[in-house]
Coordinates of C-alpha atoms in Angstrom, one line a residue:
Chain A
M1 CA -110.3 1.7 43.3
S2 CA -113.3 1.7 41.7
D3 CA -116.6 2.3 42.4
Q4 CA -117.3 -1.8 41.3
D5 CA -114.8 -3.0 43.4
W6 CA -114.7 -1.9 46.4
T7 CA -116.4 -4.0 49.5
D8 CA -116.9 -4.0 52.5
Q9 CA -113.8 -5.4 53.8
Q10 CA -112.9 -2.3 52.7
P11 CA -112.4 0.8 54.8
I12 CA -116.2 2.8 53.9
V13 CA -114.1 5.8 54.4
S14 CA -110.4 6.5 54.1
I15 CA -108.6 9.2 54.1
K16 CA -105.0 9.4 52.8
D17 CA -102.4 12.3 53.1
V18 CA -104.7 15.0 53.3
H19 CA -103.6 18.8 52.8
K20 CA -105.7 21.7 53.6
A21 CA -105.2 25.6 53.7
F22 CA -107.2 28.4 53.4
G23 CA -105.0 30.6 52.3
T24 CA -102.0 30.5 53.0
L25 CA -103.5 29.0 56.7
E26 CA -102.8 25.6 56.5
V27 CA -105.7 24.1 59.2
L28 CA -104.8 19.6 57.7
K29 CA -101.2 19.0 57.0
G30 CA -101.6 15.5 56.3
V31 CA -104.3 13.7 58.0
S32 CA -105.0 9.9 57.6
M33 CA -107.4 8.0 58.9
D34 CA -109.7 4.7 58.0
I35 CA -112.7 3.9 58.9
M36 CA -114.7 0.1 58.8
K37 CA -118.7 0.0 57.5
G38 CA -120.2 0.3 60.7
E39 CA -118.1 1.6 63.4
V40 CA -118.4 4.9 64.8
I41 CA -115.2 7.5 65.1
C42 CA -114.9 10.2 67.4
I43 CA -112.5 13.0 66.0
I44 CA -111.7 15.2 69.7
G45 CA -108.7 17.7 69.7
P46 CA -108.4 21.8 71.1
S47 CA -111.2 24.3 68.6
G48 CA -108.8 25.3 65.7
S49 CA -107.8 22.0 64.7
G50 CA -109.2 21.7 61.7
K51 CA -111.4 18.3 63.0
S52 CA -114.6 20.7 60.7
T53 CA -113.0 21.3 58.4
L54 CA -111.6 17.7 58.3
I55 CA -115.0 16.4 57.9
R56 CA -116.7 19.0 55.9
C57 CA -114.1 18.1 53.3
I58 CA -115.9 14.1 53.5
N59 CA -119.0 14.9 51.6
A60 CA -116.9 18.2 49.4
L61 CA -118.6 20.8 50.8
N62 CA -114.5 22.1 50.6
D63 CA -111.5 21.3 48.5
I64 CA -109.0 19.7 49.8
Q65 CA -105.3 20.5 47.5
A66 CA -103.4 17.1 48.7
G67 CA -104.4 13.8 49.3
S68 CA -107.3 11.3 48.7
I69 CA -110.8 10.9 50.5
T70 CA -112.2 7.7 49.4
I71 CA -116.6 7.3 50.1
E72 CA -116.9 2.9 49.0
G73 CA -113.6 3.5 46.8
Q74 CA -115.0 6.2 45.7
E75 CA -112.7 9.1 45.4
V76 CA -113.9 12.3 46.9
H77 CA -112.3 15.1 45.2
D78 CA -112.3 13.8 41.8
T79 CA -113.6 17.0 39.4
K80 CA -115.5 14.9 37.4
L81 CA -117.6 12.6 40.1
D82 CA -120.8 14.2 41.1
K83 CA -121.4 15.5 44.3
L84 CA -125.0 15.2 44.1
E85 CA -124.2 11.2 43.8
L86 CA -121.3 11.1 46.5
R87 CA -123.8 13.5 48.9
K88 CA -126.6 11.1 48.4
K89 CA -124.8 9.0 50.0
V90 CA -123.2 10.6 52.6
G91 CA -125.1 12.6 55.8
M92 CA -124.4 15.0 57.1
V93 CA -125.3 17.6 60.5
F94 CA -124.4 21.1 61.6
Q95 CA -124.1 22.3 64.6
Q96 CA -126.2 25.0 64.1
Y97 CA -129.2 22.7 62.6
N98 CA -129.9 24.6 59.7
L99 CA -132.8 23.5 59.1
F100 CA -135.4 25.0 56.5
P101 CA -137.3 27.9 58.7
H102 CA -140.4 28.1 55.6
K103 CA -141.1 24.2 56.5
T104 CA -142.2 21.7 59.0
A105 CA -140.7 19.4 60.1
L106 CA -142.2 16.4 58.5
E107 CA -141.5 18.5 55.1
N108 CA -138.2 19.9 56.0
V109 CA -137.8 15.6 57.0
M110 CA -140.0 14.4 53.1
M111 CA -137.8 17.5 50.9
A112 CA -135.1 15.5 49.6
P113 CA -136.3 12.5 49.0
I114 CA -138.9 13.6 47.2
K115 CA -137.3 16.7 44.8
V116 CA -133.4 14.9 44.4
L117 CA -134.9 11.0 44.9
K118 CA -137.6 11.9 43.6
Q119 CA -139.5 8.8 45.6
P120 CA -142.7 8.9 45.0
R121 CA -144.6 11.5 47.7
D122 CA -146.5 8.8 50.1
E123 CA -143.9 6.7 50.2
V124 CA -142.0 9.5 51.8
E125 CA -144.1 10.3 53.8
V126 CA -144.6 7.3 55.2
R127 CA -140.6 7.1 56.6
A128 CA -140.2 10.0 56.9
R129 CA -143.0 10.0 60.0
A130 CA -141.3 6.9 61.4
L131 CA -138.2 8.5 61.0
I132 CA -139.8 11.5 63.3
K133 CA -140.8 9.1 65.7
K134 CA -137.7 7.1 65.6
V135 CA -136.4 10.3 66.7
R136 CA -138.5 10.6 69.5
L137 CA -140.1 13.5 67.9
E138 CA -143.2 12.1 67.2
G139 CA -146.6 15.1 67.7
K140 CA -144.1 17.7 66.1
E141 CA -144.7 16.4 63.2
D142 CA -146.5 20.0 61.6
S143 CA -144.6 22.5 64.0
Y144 CA -142.1 25.3 62.0
P145 CA -138.4 25.1 62.9
G146 CA -139.0 28.3 65.4
E147 CA -141.6 26.7 66.8
L148 CA -139.3 24.8 67.9
S149 CA -136.5 23.6 70.4
G150 CA -132.2 23.4 70.0
G151 CA -132.8 19.5 71.0
Q152 CA -135.9 19.1 68.6
Q153 CA -134.7 20.7 65.4
Q154 CA -130.9 19.6 65.5
R155 CA -133.6 15.8 65.9
V156 CA -135.3 16.7 63.1
A157 CA -132.3 17.2 60.9
I158 CA -130.4 14.2 61.9
A159 CA -134.2 12.4 60.6
R160 CA -133.8 14.3 57.5
S161 CA -130.3 13.6 56.8
L162 CA -131.6 10.0 57.5
A163 CA -134.4 10.2 55.1
M164 CA -132.0 10.1 52.9
D165 CA -130.6 6.9 53.4
P166 CA -127.2 7.6 53.9
D167 CA -124.2 4.5 54.2
V168 CA -121.7 7.4 56.1
M169 CA -123.3 10.0 58.7
L170 CA -121.2 13.0 59.4
F171 CA -121.9 15.3 62.3
D172 CA -120.3 18.1 63.2
E173 CA -120.3 19.4 66.8
V174 CA -124.7 19.0 66.7
T175 CA -124.2 19.3 70.5
A176 CA -122.3 22.1 70.4
A177 CA -125.3 25.4 70.0
L178 CA -127.7 22.7 73.2
D179 CA -128.1 23.7 76.6
P180 CA -127.3 21.3 78.5
E181 CA -130.5 19.0 79.5
T182 CA -131.4 18.9 75.2
V183 CA -127.9 17.5 74.8
K184 CA -129.2 14.0 76.0
E185 CA -131.6 14.2 74.1
V186 CA -128.9 14.5 71.2
L187 CA -126.7 12.0 71.8
L188 CA -129.1 9.2 72.7
T189 CA -130.2 10.0 69.0
I190 CA -126.8 8.8 67.9
K191 CA -126.1 6.3 69.9
E192 CA -129.1 4.5 69.1
L193 CA -128.2 5.3 65.5
A194 CA -124.9 3.8 65.9
A195 CA -126.3 0.9 67.5
D196 CA -128.2 0.1 64.7
G197 CA -124.9 -0.5 62.2
M198 CA -124.7 2.4 60.8
T199 CA -121.0 4.2 60.3
C200 CA -120.3 7.3 61.7
I201 CA -117.9 10.4 61.5
L202 CA -118.4 12.3 64.8
V203 CA -116.5 15.6 65.9
T204 CA -117.2 16.3 69.3
H205 CA -116.5 18.1 72.8
E206 CA -118.1 15.9 74.9
M207 CA -115.6 13.0 76.3
G208 CA -117.9 10.7 77.7
F209 CA -120.4 10.0 75.2
A210 CA -117.7 9.9 73.1
R211 CA -115.9 6.8 75.1
E212 CA -119.8 5.1 75.5
V213 CA -120.0 4.9 71.7
A214 CA -116.4 5.3 69.8
D215 CA -114.9 2.0 68.8
H216 CA -111.8 4.4 67.4
I217 CA -110.5 7.7 68.5
Y218 CA -108.8 10.2 66.1
F219 CA -107.4 13.8 69.0
T220 CA -106.2 16.0 66.2
D221 CA -104.0 19.4 67.2
R222 CA -103.2 21.6 64.1
G223 CA -103.9 20.0 61.3
V224 CA -102.6 16.7 62.3
I225 CA -103.3 13.6 64.1
V226 CA -101.7 13.1 67.7
E227 CA -103.1 10.0 68.4
H228 CA -106.2 8.0 68.2
G229 CA -107.5 4.1 68.9
P230 CA -110.2 3.0 71.2
P231 CA -111.7 4.3 73.8
E232 CA -110.3 2.6 76.9
T233 CA -106.9 2.4 75.6
F234 CA -106.9 6.1 74.6
F235 CA -108.3 8.1 78.0
E236 CA -106.2 5.7 80.2
S237 CA -103.4 5.4 78.9
A238 CA -102.7 8.2 76.6
S239 CA -98.6 9.3 75.9
D240 CA -98.7 12.1 73.6
P241 CA -97.9 15.3 76.0
R242 CA -100.3 17.5 74.1
T243 CA -103.2 14.6 74.5
K244 CA -102.1 13.9 78.4
E245 CA -102.6 18.2 79.1
F246 CA -106.2 17.6 76.5
L247 CA -107.4 15.4 77.6
G248 CA -106.5 17.4 81.5
Q249 CA -107.6 20.8 80.6
I250 CA -112.1 18.9 79.7
L251 CA -112.4 15.6 81.7
Chain B
M1 CA -135.4 45.1 59.9
T2 CA -136.9 47.7 62.3
R3 CA -136.0 51.0 62.2
S4 CA -136.5 52.3 65.2
F5 CA -135.2 50.4 67.8
N6 CA -135.3 51.5 71.3
T7 CA -133.0 49.1 73.6
S8 CA -134.2 49.6 77.1
T9 CA -131.1 48.1 78.7
D10 CA -127.7 49.3 79.2
L11 CA -126.5 45.4 79.0
P12 CA -124.6 44.6 76.0
V13 CA -127.4 42.6 74.1
T14 CA -127.1 41.6 70.9
L15 CA -128.7 42.6 68.3
E16 CA -130.2 41.1 65.3
P17 CA -127.9 42.6 62.2
R18 CA -129.7 45.6 60.9
Y19 CA -129.6 46.7 56.9
Q20 CA -127.2 49.4 57.0
G21 CA -128.3 51.7 53.1
P22 CA -130.7 54.5 52.6
D23 CA -133.8 54.0 53.9
E24 CA -134.9 50.8 50.8
L25 CA -138.7 52.0 52.1
G26 CA -138.7 55.4 52.5
F27 CA -140.7 56.7 50.4
S28 CA -143.5 54.7 52.0
R29 CA -143.0 55.4 54.7
W30 CA -143.0 59.1 54.6
L31 CA -146.3 58.4 52.6
G32 CA -148.6 56.0 55.0
R33 CA -147.0 58.4 58.6
M34 CA -149.1 60.6 57.0
P35 CA -152.4 61.3 59.5
V36 CA -156.0 59.9 57.9
W37 CA -156.9 64.5 57.0
V38 CA -154.6 64.8 55.0
L39 CA -157.0 63.0 52.6
P40 CA -159.5 66.3 53.4
L41 CA -157.1 68.9 53.3
I42 CA -155.7 67.9 50.2
A43 CA -159.4 68.0 48.9
A44 CA -159.8 72.0 50.6
V45 CA -156.7 73.0 49.7
F46 CA -157.3 72.2 45.7
L47 CA -161.1 72.0 45.1
I48 CA -163.6 73.5 47.8
W49 CA -161.6 76.4 49.0
P50 CA -159.7 77.2 44.2
T51 CA -163.4 77.0 44.3
V52 CA -164.8 79.8 46.6
V53 CA -162.6 82.1 45.3
E54 CA -162.7 81.9 42.3
A55 CA -167.3 82.7 42.5
Q56 CA -166.2 86.3 43.2
T57 CA -165.2 86.1 39.5
V58 CA -165.0 84.6 36.8
Y59 CA -167.1 81.2 37.5
S60 CA -169.5 80.7 40.2
A61 CA -168.7 77.3 42.3
Q62 CA -171.4 76.6 41.4
K63 CA -171.0 76.4 37.2
I64 CA -167.3 74.8 38.7
M65 CA -168.8 71.4 40.4
D66 CA -170.9 71.5 37.4
I67 CA -167.8 70.6 34.8
M68 CA -166.2 68.2 37.1
A69 CA -169.3 67.2 37.0
K70 CA -169.2 65.6 33.6
W71 CA -165.9 65.3 33.5
L72 CA -165.7 63.0 36.7
P73 CA -166.7 59.5 34.9
L74 CA -164.1 60.1 32.3
L75 CA -161.7 61.1 34.3
I76 CA -161.6 57.5 36.4
T77 CA -162.6 55.3 33.5
Q78 CA -160.8 56.6 30.5
G79 CA -157.7 59.1 33.0
F80 CA -157.5 57.1 35.8
L81 CA -158.0 53.4 35.6
M82 CA -154.9 54.0 32.6
N83 CA -152.6 55.0 35.0
V84 CA -153.5 51.3 36.9
I85 CA -153.5 49.8 34.1
I86 CA -149.9 51.0 32.8
S87 CA -148.8 50.3 36.6
F88 CA -150.1 46.8 36.5
F89 CA -148.6 45.5 33.6
T90 CA -145.0 47.4 34.4
M91 CA -144.9 45.8 38.2
L92 CA -145.6 42.6 35.7
F93 CA -142.4 42.7 33.6
G94 CA -140.0 45.0 36.2
T95 CA -140.8 41.7 38.7
I96 CA -140.4 39.0 36.2
A97 CA -137.3 40.9 34.4
G98 CA -136.0 42.1 38.0
L99 CA -135.9 38.6 39.7
F100 CA -133.9 37.2 36.6
L101 CA -131.2 40.6 36.9
G102 CA -131.0 40.1 40.0
L103 CA -130.5 36.2 40.2
G104 CA -127.9 37.5 37.8
R105 CA -126.4 39.8 40.2
V106 CA -125.3 36.9 42.6
S107 CA -124.1 34.3 39.7
D108 CA -121.6 32.1 39.6
N109 CA -120.2 32.8 36.6
S110 CA -118.5 36.3 36.3
G111 CA -119.8 37.5 32.8
I112 CA -122.9 37.2 33.7
R113 CA -122.4 39.1 37.3
G114 CA -121.1 41.6 36.7
F115 CA -123.6 41.8 32.5
S116 CA -126.5 42.4 35.7
W117 CA -124.7 44.8 37.1
L118 CA -123.9 47.0 34.6
V119 CA -128.2 46.8 33.7
V120 CA -128.4 47.2 36.9
Q121 CA -126.1 50.4 37.2
L122 CA -128.0 51.8 33.9
F123 CA -131.7 51.8 34.5
R124 CA -131.1 52.4 38.1
N125 CA -129.4 55.7 38.1
S126 CA -130.9 56.7 34.7
P127 CA -134.0 59.7 34.6
W128 CA -137.1 57.4 33.7
L129 CA -138.1 60.4 30.9
V130 CA -135.0 59.8 29.6
L131 CA -135.7 56.5 29.3
L132 CA -139.5 56.7 28.5
F133 CA -138.1 59.1 25.4
I134 CA -135.9 56.5 24.7
V135 CA -138.3 53.2 24.7
M136 CA -141.3 55.4 22.8
L137 CA -138.9 56.5 19.8
T138 CA -137.0 53.1 18.7
L139 CA -139.1 50.0 19.6
P140 CA -142.3 50.0 16.3
F141 CA -144.9 50.9 16.2
E142 CA -145.8 47.2 15.2
I143 CA -143.8 43.8 15.4
R144 CA -144.1 41.5 12.6
I145 CA -144.9 37.7 14.4
A146 CA -145.4 35.1 12.0
G147 CA -146.0 36.6 8.9
T148 CA -148.8 39.2 10.7
Y149 CA -148.6 43.1 12.2
I150 CA -149.2 43.0 15.7
A151 CA -149.6 46.8 16.9
V152 CA -147.3 48.3 19.4
P153 CA -150.1 50.8 21.3
D154 CA -148.3 53.6 22.4
W155 CA -149.1 53.0 27.2
M156 CA -147.6 49.3 25.4
K157 CA -144.0 51.1 24.9
A158 CA -144.9 53.4 28.3
V159 CA -145.0 50.0 30.0
F160 CA -141.3 49.1 28.2
G161 CA -140.4 52.2 29.5
L162 CA -141.3 52.2 32.9
S163 CA -140.3 48.1 33.1
L164 CA -136.4 49.1 33.0
P165 CA -135.9 50.9 36.0
I166 CA -138.3 49.3 38.1
M167 CA -136.6 45.9 37.3
A168 CA -133.0 47.4 38.0
N169 CA -134.2 48.1 41.5
L170 CA -136.6 45.5 41.5
A171 CA -133.2 43.5 41.2
E172 CA -130.9 44.8 43.8
I173 CA -134.0 44.2 46.5
V174 CA -133.7 40.5 45.2
R175 CA -130.1 40.8 45.3
G176 CA -130.5 41.8 48.7
A177 CA -133.0 38.9 50.1
I178 CA -131.0 36.7 48.1
Q179 CA -127.3 37.9 50.3
S180 CA -129.5 38.1 53.1
V181 CA -130.1 33.7 53.6
P182 CA -127.4 32.7 56.3
S183 CA -124.7 30.6 53.6
A184 CA -125.4 27.8 56.5
Q185 CA -128.9 27.2 55.0
W186 CA -126.9 26.2 51.6
E187 CA -124.8 24.6 53.0
A188 CA -127.6 21.6 54.6
A189 CA -129.2 22.1 51.5
E190 CA -126.2 20.8 48.9
S191 CA -125.4 17.6 51.7
L192 CA -128.7 17.2 51.1
A193 CA -127.5 16.7 47.4
F194 CA -129.6 19.6 46.9
S195 CA -128.2 20.9 43.5
K196 CA -128.0 24.9 43.3
R197 CA -130.5 26.0 40.7
Q198 CA -133.1 23.5 43.1
I199 CA -131.7 25.5 46.5
M200 CA -132.1 28.8 44.8
W201 CA -135.1 27.5 43.4
Q202 CA -136.9 25.7 46.8
I203 CA -135.2 26.8 49.6
I204 CA -133.4 30.0 49.2
L205 CA -136.0 32.3 47.3
P206 CA -139.3 30.8 49.0
Q207 CA -137.5 32.2 52.7
C208 CA -137.1 35.6 51.0
F209 CA -140.8 35.5 48.8
K210 CA -141.9 37.2 52.7
R211 CA -139.0 39.9 52.9
M212 CA -138.9 41.1 49.4
I213 CA -143.1 42.2 49.9
P214 CA -142.9 45.4 51.7
P215 CA -139.4 47.4 49.5
W216 CA -141.6 45.2 46.7
M217 CA -145.0 47.2 47.4
N218 CA -142.5 50.3 47.9
W219 CA -141.3 50.6 44.5
Y220 CA -145.0 49.9 43.6
A221 CA -146.4 53.2 45.1
I222 CA -143.3 55.1 44.0
M223 CA -143.7 53.6 40.6
T224 CA -147.3 53.7 40.1
M225 CA -147.2 58.0 40.8
A226 CA -144.4 58.0 38.5
T227 CA -146.7 57.3 35.2
P228 CA -148.4 61.0 35.0
L229 CA -145.1 61.2 32.9
V230 CA -145.8 58.9 30.5
S231 CA -148.9 62.4 29.5
L232 CA -146.2 64.2 28.0
L233 CA -145.5 60.6 24.9
G234 CA -149.8 61.3 24.8
V235 CA -150.6 58.4 26.0
T236 CA -153.9 58.7 27.7
E237 CA -154.2 58.6 30.5
L238 CA -155.2 60.6 34.2
V239 CA -153.2 64.3 33.2
T240 CA -153.6 63.7 29.3
L241 CA -157.5 63.5 29.7
S242 CA -157.4 66.7 32.0
R243 CA -155.7 68.4 29.6
Q244 CA -157.6 68.1 26.6
A245 CA -160.5 68.6 29.3
M246 CA -159.2 72.0 30.7
E247 CA -159.3 72.8 26.4
A248 CA -162.6 72.0 25.6
E249 CA -164.0 74.2 29.2
G250 CA -161.5 77.4 27.1
N251 CA -158.2 76.4 28.9
N252 CA -159.8 78.7 32.3
P253 CA -157.6 78.9 33.9
S254 CA -159.9 79.1 37.7
L255 CA -160.1 74.8 36.4
L256 CA -155.7 74.5 36.7
M257 CA -156.8 74.1 40.8
P258 CA -159.1 71.7 40.8
F259 CA -158.9 68.9 37.4
F260 CA -155.4 68.9 39.2
G261 CA -156.5 69.2 42.2
F262 CA -158.7 65.1 41.5
A263 CA -155.4 64.3 40.3
L264 CA -153.4 65.0 42.8
I265 CA -156.1 63.2 45.3
I266 CA -157.4 60.2 43.5
F267 CA -153.5 59.3 44.0
F268 CA -153.5 60.1 46.7
A269 CA -156.5 57.4 47.2
Y270 CA -154.3 55.0 45.5
C271 CA -150.8 55.1 47.5
Y272 CA -152.3 55.4 50.8
P273 CA -153.2 52.5 51.5
I274 CA -150.9 50.7 49.9
A275 CA -148.2 52.1 52.2
R276 CA -149.7 51.5 54.5
L277 CA -150.2 48.1 54.2
T278 CA -146.2 47.8 53.5
L279 CA -145.5 49.9 56.4
R280 CA -147.9 46.5 58.3
L281 CA -146.6 44.3 56.7
E282 CA -142.8 45.3 57.5
K283 CA -143.9 45.3 61.3
K284 CA -145.4 41.3 60.8
Y285 CA -142.4 40.1 59.4
A286 CA -139.9 41.8 61.8
V287 CA -141.1 40.2 64.3
K288 CA -141.5 36.7 62.8
G289 CA -138.5 36.7 60.6

């Protein structure tokens, strides 16, 4: 399937039998999932189960040994593929925010559209200010990351990704490093994003949040998807003993 | 980066990982921590005391003072100024070459990485004087550009010679600074579709800039102190001129201490504030990160 054949009736992200090993350590042992445009997917599971690795394979930060990942019909791990073109379509937010410490919040948001997409500065600035307003950080445009709280930095990081106008957003345990009181504001931002129709793939430990926003939940353990389903059925009637045990520990 | 770190608690606190290798600011720390009165002390020991002692033998104190006064303007404008000019150009070439050599040390290409490593090791661990002699004797005294011959003055050759060890040492500072930026910065930038080159020049290097300044200044002070080496190759600078002046005054041993004492003082007076500033900047950037 090539880029031109893809229509939004087909999965926007399609993961098929993906295997990934670090040396002899096999982290993903045949993972498959299909994500439709506008869907919100939550991946949950115990630490070390390969959740973050999977999400990092989607924008080629990690490579894979076997299987295939396509985004809008384009194979991500095709060696001929221009990774930069792929990453323009896929935004990513990290656990540790990873803002550029030498740039203000506004500059962090403006940098990639100006330098990578070569868009005119004044146009980008208007959009960047709107995005900062959208993540409720009006007035913090000129603050440096070091002057912002974790939750504020994470919302700048979300705005920074959105500035590239991606088709898919990846969230890698974005609230795991935050204080409990700032978790809410970040989750609210993601919820609004999902409501706007953004395709979101989240790795998260926030079960309540997953249940509320997700269209589909995947539970991974030891490199495989153990169980998946819409949140109602997943949380009410999990069948696999591993899922039950995990949910029992966390809920 | 703060080296004298006193913990006031026994509780297990996480200290930021500190640079474990040899002290990269050793010279500035030694020089900059001297009290200000060292300068008049040097002046007393090397100028006033010998003058007074010699005054009872050959020359009167007044005569020595007169001789010094006669030569001082020349020693400064034709001599020490030349040392400063040589140090500026050496730093300019050394910094540009060192930046690219440092980038070569972290290149993705193993060939470039290996070659850069070899160049760094070679020039970092060779005696400066040997490098100077090699450059002086192998560089032509004129180069031909588009049919016209351009003379390469001796002091410019000396600059090339001194640039080599400076380049290699600065390359290591650049490499260390680049590697001190967390790899998560690379990933974040990659996920925003920045190319490798853009990430290096627009995101990583600007973050390194501040932490490179103190060690960079440290090397400037060390190299400036080493510029009198070029007098051995006949380049006109402070020490060369001092020797010529003493010869003109009849090579009297009574003049040794005043002339070389003056050289010592002027180098101290020039490098001491630099060392103080280096230590101040180190402290400042260590807090802000």
